[in-house]
């Protein structure tokens, strides 16, 4: 499979390695990136990055490819997706695929024009064994009708410090922390619920990575943890006095259109991290943790544990609990043979809209009703928004 890359950062450098493992015929034909942070990974693994181009337009014009992969900073995603779709290419974009609600409408209109199956998304957790087992238990009727969900994504201080030092500390480049980091998780639970979110409330802020919490009178080695993960574009060494505007903790409450409720909590200064869920249904409950590697399912009638699965820690070179390898394999099969994928661009847009609404609710301290958002989204996706605009112009 031949690919071109726009934005050869850490993530696509790593995925280049994983895709190469899954397909010996995988080839990067070229890339466009003024400062390719992912190049050392490819060089270390002996994977050529192809021809270098000054602009994405030159890359697309001069190379033949089966897939255009986009790993540029988030605020560039929509423009780069548009370039690929308008060139007739199949496009893979890292998440989040857009930055704002308005961009969600804009991309929905593009997908109406070009077909949403032309856009693949890097919501990698859909490919994880744990999530696949959760959905199978649900499909087997072990949970019954889903009633409520408690979920979280917590990361260790070294990772939280990375966000405070990397370009992702700025909402203008990355979007909110909930969008940039947690859209993975929100997509998973949207999938479990099987309905769109309707009402959202949220609270949060920044209380850990603040100047008054700067470590003092500690050994130099005690501070190394905050700098062990390298930052990329626009990187800084400041952690507790970072000029970033993202939050370091947030909680949200969601009610879906079918009445299911969910609480979601994220914090980026959690020493013993976990990425947990508890899905409670009329017939049973499923509890699992991606970090700690388990899935338990209990029957509500007799309290019996009917599933008790533990997951081995993946190799040191594997990210996302082994899901990247499965994603690479499935994407290659999809591009070359048309094999269906477990997640779509439409799933990504809905997860992004939920994340963005959580931040609107947090900033305005209101309960946000999403009904008008979904109306505009559906109109754009079905082309009726463009038709309405044309009629008004006439």
PDB file of C-alpha atoms in Angstrom, residues 13 49 69 72 98 103 105 107 138 142 146 155 216 379 383:
ATOM      1  CA  UNK A  13       5.984   8.393  12.558  1.00  0.00           C
ATOM      2  CA  UNK A  49       9.816   8.462   4.104  1.00  0.00           C
ATOM      3  CA  UNK A  69      -2.578  10.173   5.883  1.00  0.00           C
ATOM      4  CA  UNK A  72      -0.818  17.740  11.075  1.00  0.00           C
ATOM      5  CA  UNK A  98     -12.266  19.110  13.228  1.00  0.00           C
ATOM      6  CA  UNK A 103     -16.188  23.030  11.287  1.00  0.00           C
ATOM      7  CA  UNK A 105     -21.047  21.342   9.855  1.00  0.00           C
ATOM      8  CA  UNK A 107     -17.013  18.780   7.102  1.00  0.00           C
ATOM      9  CA  UNK A 138     -23.624  -6.355  24.841  1.00  0.00           C
ATOM     10  CA  UNK A 142     -25.549  -9.961  28.820  1.00  0.00           C
ATOM     11  CA  UNK A 146     -28.088   0.087  28.763  1.00  0.00           C
ATOM     12  CA  UNK A 155      -3.183  10.026  32.720  1.00  0.00           C
ATOM     13  CA  UNK A 216      10.369  22.910  45.690  1.00  0.00           C
ATOM     14  CA  UNK A 379     -29.005  19.303   7.181  1.00  0.00           C
ATOM     15  CA  UNK A 383     -27.132  18.496   1.564  1.00  0.00           C
TER      16      UNK A 383
END
